[in-house]
Coordinates of C-alpha atoms and ligand atoms in Angstrom, one line a residue:
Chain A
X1 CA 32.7 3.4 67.1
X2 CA 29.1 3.0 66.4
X3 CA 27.8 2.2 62.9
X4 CA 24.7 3.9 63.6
X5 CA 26.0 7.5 64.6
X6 CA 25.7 7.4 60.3
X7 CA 21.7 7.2 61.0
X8 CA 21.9 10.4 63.2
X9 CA 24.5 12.9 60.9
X10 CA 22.7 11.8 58.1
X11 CA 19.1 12.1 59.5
X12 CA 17.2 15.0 57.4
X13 CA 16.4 16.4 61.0
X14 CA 19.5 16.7 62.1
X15 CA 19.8 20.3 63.4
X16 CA 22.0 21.9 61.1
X17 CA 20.3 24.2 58.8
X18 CA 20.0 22.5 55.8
X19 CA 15.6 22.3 55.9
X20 CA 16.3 26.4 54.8
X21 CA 18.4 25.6 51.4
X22 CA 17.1 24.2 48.4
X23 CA 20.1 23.1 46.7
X24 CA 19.5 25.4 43.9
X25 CA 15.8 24.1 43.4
X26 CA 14.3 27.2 43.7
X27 CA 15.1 29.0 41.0
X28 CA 15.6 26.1 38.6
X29 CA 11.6 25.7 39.7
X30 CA 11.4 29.3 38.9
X31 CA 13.3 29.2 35.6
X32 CA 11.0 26.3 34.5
X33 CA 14.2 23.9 34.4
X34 CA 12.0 21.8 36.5
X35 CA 8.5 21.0 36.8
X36 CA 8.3 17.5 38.1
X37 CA 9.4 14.0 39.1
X38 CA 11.3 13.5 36.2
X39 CA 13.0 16.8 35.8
X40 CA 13.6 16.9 39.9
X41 CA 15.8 13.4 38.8
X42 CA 17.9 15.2 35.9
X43 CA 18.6 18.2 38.1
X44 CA 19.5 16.0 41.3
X45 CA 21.5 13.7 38.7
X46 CA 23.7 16.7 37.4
X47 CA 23.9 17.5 41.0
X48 CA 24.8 14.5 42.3
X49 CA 28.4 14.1 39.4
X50 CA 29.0 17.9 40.0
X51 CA 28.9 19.8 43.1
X52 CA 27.8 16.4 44.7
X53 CA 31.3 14.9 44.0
X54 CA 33.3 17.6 45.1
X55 CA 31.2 17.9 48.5
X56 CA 31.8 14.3 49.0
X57 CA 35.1 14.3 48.3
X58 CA 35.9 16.9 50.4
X59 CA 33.8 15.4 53.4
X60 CA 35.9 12.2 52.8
X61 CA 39.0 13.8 53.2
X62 CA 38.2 15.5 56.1
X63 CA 37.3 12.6 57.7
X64 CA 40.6 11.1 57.1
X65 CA 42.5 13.9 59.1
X66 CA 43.5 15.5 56.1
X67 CA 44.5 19.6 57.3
X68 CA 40.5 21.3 57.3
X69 CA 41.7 25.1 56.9
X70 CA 43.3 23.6 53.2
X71 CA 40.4 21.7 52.2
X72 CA 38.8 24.8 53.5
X73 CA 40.8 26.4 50.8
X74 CA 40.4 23.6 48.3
X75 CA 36.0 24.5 48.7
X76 CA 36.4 27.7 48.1
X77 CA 38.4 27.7 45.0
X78 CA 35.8 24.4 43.6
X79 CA 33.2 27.0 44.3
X80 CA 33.0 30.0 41.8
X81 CA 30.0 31.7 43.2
X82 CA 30.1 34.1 46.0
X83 CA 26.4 33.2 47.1
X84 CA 27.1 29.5 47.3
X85 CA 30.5 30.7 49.3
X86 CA 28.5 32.6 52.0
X87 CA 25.9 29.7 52.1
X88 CA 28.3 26.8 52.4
X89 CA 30.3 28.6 55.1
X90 CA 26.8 29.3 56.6
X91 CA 25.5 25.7 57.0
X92 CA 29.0 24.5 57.8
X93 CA 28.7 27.5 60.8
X94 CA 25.3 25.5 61.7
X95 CA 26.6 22.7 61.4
X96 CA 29.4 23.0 63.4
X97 CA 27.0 23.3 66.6
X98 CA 25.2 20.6 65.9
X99 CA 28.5 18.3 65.6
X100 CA 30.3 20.1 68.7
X101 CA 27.1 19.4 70.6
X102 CA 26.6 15.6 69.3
X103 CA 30.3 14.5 69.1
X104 CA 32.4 17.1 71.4
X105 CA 35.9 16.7 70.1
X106 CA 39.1 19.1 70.3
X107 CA 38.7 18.9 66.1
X108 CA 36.2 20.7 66.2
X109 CA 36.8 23.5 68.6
X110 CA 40.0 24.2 66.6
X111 CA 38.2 24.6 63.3
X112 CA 35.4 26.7 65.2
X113 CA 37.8 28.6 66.5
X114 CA 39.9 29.1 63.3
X115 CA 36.9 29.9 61.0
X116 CA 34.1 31.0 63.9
X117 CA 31.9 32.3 60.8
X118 CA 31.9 28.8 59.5
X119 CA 34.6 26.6 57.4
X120 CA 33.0 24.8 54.3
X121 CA 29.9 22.4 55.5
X122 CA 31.5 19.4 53.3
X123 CA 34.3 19.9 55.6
X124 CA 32.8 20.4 58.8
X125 CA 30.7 17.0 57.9
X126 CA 33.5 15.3 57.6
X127 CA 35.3 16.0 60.7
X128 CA 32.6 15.6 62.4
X129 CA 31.8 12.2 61.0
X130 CA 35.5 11.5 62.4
X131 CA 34.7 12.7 65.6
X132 CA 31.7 10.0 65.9
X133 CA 34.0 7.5 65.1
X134 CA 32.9 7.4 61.2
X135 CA 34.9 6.6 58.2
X136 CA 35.9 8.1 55.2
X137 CA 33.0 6.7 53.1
X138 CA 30.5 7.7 56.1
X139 CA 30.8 10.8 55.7
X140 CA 30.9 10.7 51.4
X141 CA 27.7 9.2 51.6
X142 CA 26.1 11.6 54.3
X143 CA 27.5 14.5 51.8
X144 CA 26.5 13.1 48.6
X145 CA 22.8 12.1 50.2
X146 CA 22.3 15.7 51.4
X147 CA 23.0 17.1 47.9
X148 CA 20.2 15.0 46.3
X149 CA 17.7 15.0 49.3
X150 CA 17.7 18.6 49.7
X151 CA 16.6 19.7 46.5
X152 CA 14.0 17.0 46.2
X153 CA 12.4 17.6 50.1
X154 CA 12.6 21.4 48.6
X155 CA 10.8 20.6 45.3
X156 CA 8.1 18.9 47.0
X157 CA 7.6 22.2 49.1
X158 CA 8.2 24.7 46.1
X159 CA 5.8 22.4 43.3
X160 CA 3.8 20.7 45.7
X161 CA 5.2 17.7 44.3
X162 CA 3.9 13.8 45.5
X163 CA 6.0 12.9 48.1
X164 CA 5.9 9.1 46.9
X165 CA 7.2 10.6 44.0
X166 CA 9.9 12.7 45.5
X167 CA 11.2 9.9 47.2
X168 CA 11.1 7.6 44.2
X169 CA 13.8 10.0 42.6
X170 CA 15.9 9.3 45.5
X171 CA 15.3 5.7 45.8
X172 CA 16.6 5.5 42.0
X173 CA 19.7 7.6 42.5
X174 CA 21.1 5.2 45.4
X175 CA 23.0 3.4 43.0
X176 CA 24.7 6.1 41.5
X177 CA 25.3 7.7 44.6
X178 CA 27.3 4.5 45.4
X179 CA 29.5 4.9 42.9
X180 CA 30.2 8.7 43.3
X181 CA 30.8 7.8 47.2
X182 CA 33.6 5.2 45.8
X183 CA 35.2 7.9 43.4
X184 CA 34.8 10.1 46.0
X185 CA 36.2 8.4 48.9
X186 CA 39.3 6.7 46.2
X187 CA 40.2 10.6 45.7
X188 CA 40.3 11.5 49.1
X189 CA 42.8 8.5 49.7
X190 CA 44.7 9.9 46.8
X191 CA 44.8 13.0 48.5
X192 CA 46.2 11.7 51.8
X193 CA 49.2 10.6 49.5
X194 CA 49.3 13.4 47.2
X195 CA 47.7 16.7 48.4
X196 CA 44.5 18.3 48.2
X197 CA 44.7 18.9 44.0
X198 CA 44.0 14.7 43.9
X199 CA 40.1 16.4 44.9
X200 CA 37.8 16.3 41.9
X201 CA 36.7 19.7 40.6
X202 CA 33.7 19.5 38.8
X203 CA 31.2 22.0 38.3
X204 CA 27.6 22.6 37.4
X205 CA 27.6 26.2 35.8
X206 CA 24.1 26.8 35.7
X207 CA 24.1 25.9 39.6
X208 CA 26.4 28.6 40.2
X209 CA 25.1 31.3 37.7
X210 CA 21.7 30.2 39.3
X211 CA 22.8 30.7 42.7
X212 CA 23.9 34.1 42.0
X213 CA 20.3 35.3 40.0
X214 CA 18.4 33.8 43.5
X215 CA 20.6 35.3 45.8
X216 CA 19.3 38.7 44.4
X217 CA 15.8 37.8 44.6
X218 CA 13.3 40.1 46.5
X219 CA 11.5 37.5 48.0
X220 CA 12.2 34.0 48.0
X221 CA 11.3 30.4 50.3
X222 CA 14.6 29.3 50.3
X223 CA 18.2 30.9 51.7
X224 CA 20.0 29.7 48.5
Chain B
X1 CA 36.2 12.9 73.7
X2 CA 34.5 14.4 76.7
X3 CA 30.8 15.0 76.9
X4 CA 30.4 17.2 80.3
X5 CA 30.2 20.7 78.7
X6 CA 31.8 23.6 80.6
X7 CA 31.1 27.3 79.4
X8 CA 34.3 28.0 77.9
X9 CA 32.3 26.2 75.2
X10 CA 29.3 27.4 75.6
X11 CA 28.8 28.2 71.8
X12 CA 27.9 24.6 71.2
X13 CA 25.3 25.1 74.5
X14 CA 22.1 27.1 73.0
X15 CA 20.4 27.8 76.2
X16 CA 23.6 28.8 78.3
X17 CA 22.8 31.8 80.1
X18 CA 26.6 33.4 79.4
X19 CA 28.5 34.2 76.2
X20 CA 31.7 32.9 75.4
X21 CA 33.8 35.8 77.1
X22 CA 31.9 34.9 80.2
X23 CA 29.6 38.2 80.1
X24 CA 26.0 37.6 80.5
X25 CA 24.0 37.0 77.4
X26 CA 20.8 38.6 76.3
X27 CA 17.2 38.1 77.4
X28 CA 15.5 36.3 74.7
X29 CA 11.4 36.5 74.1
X30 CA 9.8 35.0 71.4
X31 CA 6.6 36.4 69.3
X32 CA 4.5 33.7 67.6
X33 CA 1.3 33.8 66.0
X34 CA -1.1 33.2 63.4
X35 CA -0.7 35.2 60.0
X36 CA -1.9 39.1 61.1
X37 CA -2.1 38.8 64.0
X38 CA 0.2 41.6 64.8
X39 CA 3.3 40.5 66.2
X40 CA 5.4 42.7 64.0
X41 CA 3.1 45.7 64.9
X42 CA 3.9 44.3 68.6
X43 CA 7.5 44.2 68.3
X44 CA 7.9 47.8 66.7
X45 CA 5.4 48.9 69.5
X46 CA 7.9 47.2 72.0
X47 CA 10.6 48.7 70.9
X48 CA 9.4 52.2 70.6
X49 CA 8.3 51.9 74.2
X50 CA 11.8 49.8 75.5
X51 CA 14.7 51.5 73.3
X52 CA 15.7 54.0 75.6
X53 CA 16.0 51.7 78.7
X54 CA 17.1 48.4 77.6
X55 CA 19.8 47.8 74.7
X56 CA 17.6 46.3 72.1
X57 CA 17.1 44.0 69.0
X58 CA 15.5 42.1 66.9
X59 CA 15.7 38.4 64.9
X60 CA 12.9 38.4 62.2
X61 CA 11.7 34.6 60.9
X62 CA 10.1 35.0 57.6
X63 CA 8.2 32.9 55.0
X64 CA 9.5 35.3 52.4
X65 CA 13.0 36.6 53.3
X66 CA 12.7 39.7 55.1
X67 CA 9.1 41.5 54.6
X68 CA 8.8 41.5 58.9
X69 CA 12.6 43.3 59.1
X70 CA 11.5 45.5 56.0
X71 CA 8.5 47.1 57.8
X72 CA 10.2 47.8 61.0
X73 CA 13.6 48.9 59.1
X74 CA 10.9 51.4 57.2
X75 CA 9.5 52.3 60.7
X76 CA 12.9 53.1 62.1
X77 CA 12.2 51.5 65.0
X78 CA 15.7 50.7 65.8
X79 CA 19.5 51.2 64.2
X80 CA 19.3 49.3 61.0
X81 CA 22.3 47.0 62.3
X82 CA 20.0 45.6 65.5
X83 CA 17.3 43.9 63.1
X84 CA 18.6 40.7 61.3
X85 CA 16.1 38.6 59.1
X86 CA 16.8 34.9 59.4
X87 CA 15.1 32.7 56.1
X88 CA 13.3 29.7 56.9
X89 CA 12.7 27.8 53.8
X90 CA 9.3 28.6 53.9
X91 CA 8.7 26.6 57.3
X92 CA 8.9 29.5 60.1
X93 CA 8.2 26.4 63.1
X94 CA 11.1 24.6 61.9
X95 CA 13.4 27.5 62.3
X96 CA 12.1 28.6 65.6
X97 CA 11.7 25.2 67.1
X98 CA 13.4 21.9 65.3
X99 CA 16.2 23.2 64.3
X100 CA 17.5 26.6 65.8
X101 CA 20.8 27.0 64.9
X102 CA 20.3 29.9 62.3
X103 CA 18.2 31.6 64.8
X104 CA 21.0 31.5 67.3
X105 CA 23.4 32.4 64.9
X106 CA 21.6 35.1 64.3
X107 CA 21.2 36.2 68.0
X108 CA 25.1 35.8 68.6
X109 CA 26.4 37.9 65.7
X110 CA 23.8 40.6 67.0
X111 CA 25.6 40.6 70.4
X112 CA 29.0 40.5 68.9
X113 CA 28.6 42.9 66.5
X114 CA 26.8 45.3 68.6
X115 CA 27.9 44.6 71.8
X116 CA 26.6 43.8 75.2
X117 CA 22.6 43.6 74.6
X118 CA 19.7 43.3 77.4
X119 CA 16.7 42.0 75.2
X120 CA 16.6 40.4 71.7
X121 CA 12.9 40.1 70.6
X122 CA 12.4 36.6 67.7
X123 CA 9.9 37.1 66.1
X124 CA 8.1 33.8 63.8
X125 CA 6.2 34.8 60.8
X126 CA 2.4 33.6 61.3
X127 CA 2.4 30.0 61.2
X128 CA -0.2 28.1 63.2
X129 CA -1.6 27.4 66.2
X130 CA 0.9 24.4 67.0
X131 CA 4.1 26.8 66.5
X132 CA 6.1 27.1 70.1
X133 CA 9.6 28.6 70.2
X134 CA 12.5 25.9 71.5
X135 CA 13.5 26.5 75.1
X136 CA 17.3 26.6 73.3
X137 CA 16.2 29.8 71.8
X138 CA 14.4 31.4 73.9
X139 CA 13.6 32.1 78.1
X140 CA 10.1 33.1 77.4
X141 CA 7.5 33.5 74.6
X142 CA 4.4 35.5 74.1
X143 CA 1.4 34.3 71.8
X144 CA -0.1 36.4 69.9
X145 CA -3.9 36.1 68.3
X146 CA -6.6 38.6 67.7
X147 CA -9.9 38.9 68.0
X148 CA -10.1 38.9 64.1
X149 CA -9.1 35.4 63.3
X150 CA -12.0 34.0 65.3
X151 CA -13.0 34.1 68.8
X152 CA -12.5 30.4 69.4
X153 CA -9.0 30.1 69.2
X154 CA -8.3 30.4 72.7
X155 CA -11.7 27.2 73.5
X156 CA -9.8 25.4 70.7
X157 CA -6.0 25.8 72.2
X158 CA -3.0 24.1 70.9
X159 CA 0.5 24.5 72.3
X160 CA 0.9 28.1 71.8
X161 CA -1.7 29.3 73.3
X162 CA -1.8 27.2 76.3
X163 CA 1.8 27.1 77.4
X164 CA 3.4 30.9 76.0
X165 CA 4.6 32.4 78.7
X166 CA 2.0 35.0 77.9
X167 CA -0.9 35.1 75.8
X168 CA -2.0 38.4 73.5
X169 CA -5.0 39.2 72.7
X170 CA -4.8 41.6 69.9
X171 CA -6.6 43.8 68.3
X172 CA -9.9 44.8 70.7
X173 CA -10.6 47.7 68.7
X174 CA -12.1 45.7 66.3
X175 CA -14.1 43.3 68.3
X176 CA -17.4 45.0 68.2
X177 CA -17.3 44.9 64.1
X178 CA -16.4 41.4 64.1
X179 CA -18.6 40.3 66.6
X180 CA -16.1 39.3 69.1
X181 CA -17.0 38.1 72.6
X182 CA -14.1 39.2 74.3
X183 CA -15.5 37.9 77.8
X184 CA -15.7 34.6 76.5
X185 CA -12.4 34.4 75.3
X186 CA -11.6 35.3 78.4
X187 CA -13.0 32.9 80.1
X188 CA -12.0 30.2 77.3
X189 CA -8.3 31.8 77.7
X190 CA -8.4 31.1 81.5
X191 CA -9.8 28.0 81.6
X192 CA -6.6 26.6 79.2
X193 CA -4.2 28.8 80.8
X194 CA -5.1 28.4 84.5
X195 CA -2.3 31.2 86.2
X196 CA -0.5 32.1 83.3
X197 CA -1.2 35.8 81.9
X198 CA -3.7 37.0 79.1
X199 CA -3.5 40.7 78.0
X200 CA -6.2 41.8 75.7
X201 CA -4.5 44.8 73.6
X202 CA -5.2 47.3 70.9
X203 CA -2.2 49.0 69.6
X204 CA -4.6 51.0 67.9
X205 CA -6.0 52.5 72.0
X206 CA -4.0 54.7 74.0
X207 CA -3.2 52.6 76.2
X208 CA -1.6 50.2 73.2
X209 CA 1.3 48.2 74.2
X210 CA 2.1 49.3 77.7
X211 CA 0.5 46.4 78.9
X212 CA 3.0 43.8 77.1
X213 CA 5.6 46.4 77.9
X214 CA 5.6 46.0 81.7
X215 CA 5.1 42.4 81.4
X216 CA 8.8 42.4 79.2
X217 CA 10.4 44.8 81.5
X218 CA 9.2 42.5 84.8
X219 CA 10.6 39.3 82.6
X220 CA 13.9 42.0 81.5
X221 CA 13.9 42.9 85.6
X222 CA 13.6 39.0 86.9
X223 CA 16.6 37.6 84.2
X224 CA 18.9 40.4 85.3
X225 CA 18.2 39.9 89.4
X226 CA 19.0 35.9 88.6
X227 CA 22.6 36.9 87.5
Ligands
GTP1 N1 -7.1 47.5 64.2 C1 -6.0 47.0 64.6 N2 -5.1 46.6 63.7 C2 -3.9 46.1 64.1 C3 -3.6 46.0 65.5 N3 -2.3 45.5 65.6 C4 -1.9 45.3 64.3 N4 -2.8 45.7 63.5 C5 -2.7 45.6 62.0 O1 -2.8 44.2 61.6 C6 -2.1 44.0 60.4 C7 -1.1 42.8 60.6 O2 -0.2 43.2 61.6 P1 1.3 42.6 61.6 O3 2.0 43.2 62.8 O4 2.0 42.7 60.3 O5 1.0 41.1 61.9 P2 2.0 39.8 62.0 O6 1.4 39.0 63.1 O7 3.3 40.3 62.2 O8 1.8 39.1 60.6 P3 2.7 38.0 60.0 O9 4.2 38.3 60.3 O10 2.5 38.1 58.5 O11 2.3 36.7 60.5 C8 -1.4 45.3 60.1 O12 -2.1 46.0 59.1 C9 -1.4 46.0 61.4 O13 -1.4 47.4 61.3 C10 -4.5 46.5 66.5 O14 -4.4 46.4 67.7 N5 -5.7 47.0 65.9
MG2 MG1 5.1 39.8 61.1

């Protein structure tokens, strides 16, 4: 197993889809919510507890083996909007190709060819963390990274935000994303014992009622 | 863990010249550009002049969603269900060239949903002059700039339009009102290019795109003899 195989899932270039998603960014941009570094830090912090959790949770316990078509289930049901649904299925899709070409691993044929429009990305990320030899934790921290970095590389597109500034927000998150990888990762070894229901289930509302106005949208930058 | 890839898994392969079920897959040409040039009038042009020889479609890369599938859904230049829009997140290059996996995506659910297809035409929404389409995507890729967005582009170069497959010059018609000099673009366009092809076009002539036309069907005609 190589610790660094972390650097390359978790890279922001890693081909998987995610530069065309804004984690909700655009249209709490459009809807004024925010309108700078400081507001980029609330949203990313709400994020981060909510759907952040849950994603890393659910990564965690893919990488532990747990069954992927249930924690398939368990995303769906931890995911009331239809839009986020159809995009979390999407970028799991992409990155499923990514993985299968990086890590090759029978894992990951099975799930692709169980769900060949795409099983959950949190879940996809996490098998495929355990195909590069990652751990449980790995692939929490790669999930719960991506749900902050994405909407703050967005914001700095959609506001023309400072960069320095962008990555300041992220640089004062790291230790709270440390403690949602440890509740994440201490669920997912609950759920190994105990079934997939040991998963947090928060939710951000206004994420998912969001999701649902920008999916509607005429025109937009960003695919959700 | 094994690492050699074989085509039974050939959907984790982007440039593998078969599909899953072993059939042969799709020519695919790129269209890239800057911002007007008229790639989407191209590929409508294209596929007027292609649809009844060659099963066609086409994958759309826009800056906003899906103006470039809107037009030529509204022109009815194909079936509704062979033009898919693919959204970028406002960076076209990315999509076309650092990370493609939406675009194939896009391209496989064309040719499962539709069936067996012989040329699927991506177009990028105007970007700039650096934008080149990944060899993962695509087998060959046409550049297109007019005579409009300055007649230096093809002295200045960049990536797109020294290495495309083909290079477009679009737009003629309008060169004597913008003061165009089309032979020295020419010249210009050869001295980057050395042997690879320059049309100049005006969809606007009669001639319009039967030019770029022949030069597909030749690419469509060389894919299928390398079966
Ligand atoms: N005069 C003239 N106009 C043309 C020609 N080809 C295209 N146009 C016009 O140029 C404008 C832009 O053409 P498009 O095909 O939309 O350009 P595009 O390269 O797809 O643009 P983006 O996708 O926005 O980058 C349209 O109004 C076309 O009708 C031509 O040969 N001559
Ligand atoms: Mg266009």
């Amino acid at each position: 197993m190589s610790q660094a195989a972390l650097l390359v899932l978790a890279d922001g270039r890693f081909p998987a889809g995610g530069h065309a998603h804004s984690g909700g960014a655009e249209e709490a941009v459009k809807a004024g919510r925010v309108t700078g570094a400081a507001d980029l830090e609330e949203f990313c912090r709400g994020r981060l507890h909510t759907t952040g959790l849950v994603s890393a949770a659910l990564a965690a316990a893919a990488a532990l083996g747990l069954d992927p078509l249930e924690l398939d289930e368990a995303a769906d049901a931890r995911t009331p909007s239809a839009a986020l649904r159809v995009a979390g299925r999407r970028l799991g899709r992409q990155m499923m190709r990514a993985a299968r070409s990086a890590w090759p691993d029978p894992s990951l044929d099975q799930l692709a060819a169980a769900r060949p429009k795409g099983a959950h990305q949190p879940v996809v990320l996490g098998l495929a963390a355990r195909a590069a030899g990652l751990g449980a934790r790995d692939a929490a921290y790669c999930s719960a990274y991506e749900c902050v970095s994405g909407p703050a590389t967005a914001t700095v597109r959609l506001l023309s935000l400072d960069p320095f500034d962008a990555t300041g927000v992220l640089a004062r998150l790291a230790p709270e994303l440390d403690l949602v990888v440890r509740e994440a990762a201490e669920a997912a070894q609950r759920a190994v014992a105990d079934g997939v229901d040991e998963l947090p289930a928060a939710s951000a509302p206004l994420l998912e009622v969001g999701a649902e106005a920008h999916a509607g949208w005429p025109a937009r930058l960003f695919a959700s | 863990m094994h690492l050699d890839h074989s085509h039974d898994e050939s959907t984790a392969v982007s440039a593998d010249a078969h599909r899953p079920d072993g059939h042969r897959r799709a020519l695919r040409i790129g269209l890239g550009g800057p911002v007007g040039s008229g790639k989407t009038a191209t590929v409508a042009a294209l596929c007027k002049e292609l649809r009844e020889e060659l099963s066609l479609a086409v994958v759309t890369n826009d800056i906003y969603t899906r103006e470039d599938a809107e037009f030529l859904l509204r022109e009815a230049v194909l079936p509704p269900e062979r033009i898919t829009a693919v959204e970028t997140g406002a960076c076209p290059h990315t999509a076309i060239r650092d990370d493609i996996s939406a675009n194939l995506e896009a391209v496989e659910d064309l040719e499962d949903e539709i069936g067996p297809l012989d040329l699927i035409l991506v177009e990028s929404g105007g970007d700039n002059l650096t934008a080149t389409f990944s060899k993962g995507l695509v087998d060959a890729q046409i550049f297109v700039i007019d005579v409009a967005g300055g007649d230096d582009i093809p002295r200045k170069g960049g990536p797109g339009v020294t290495t495309a497959d083909l290079l477009v010059v679009n737009k003629t018609d309008l060169a004597p009102y913008v003061g165009s000099d089309l032979e020295g673009m020419a010249a210009d366009a050869k001295a980057q290019r050395a042997e690879l092809p320059v049309i100049f076009q005006s969809l606007r002539s009669d001639v319009g795109v039967g030019p770029v036309a022949a030069w597909a069907r030749a690419q469509y005609a060389a894919w299928a003899a390398s079966a």
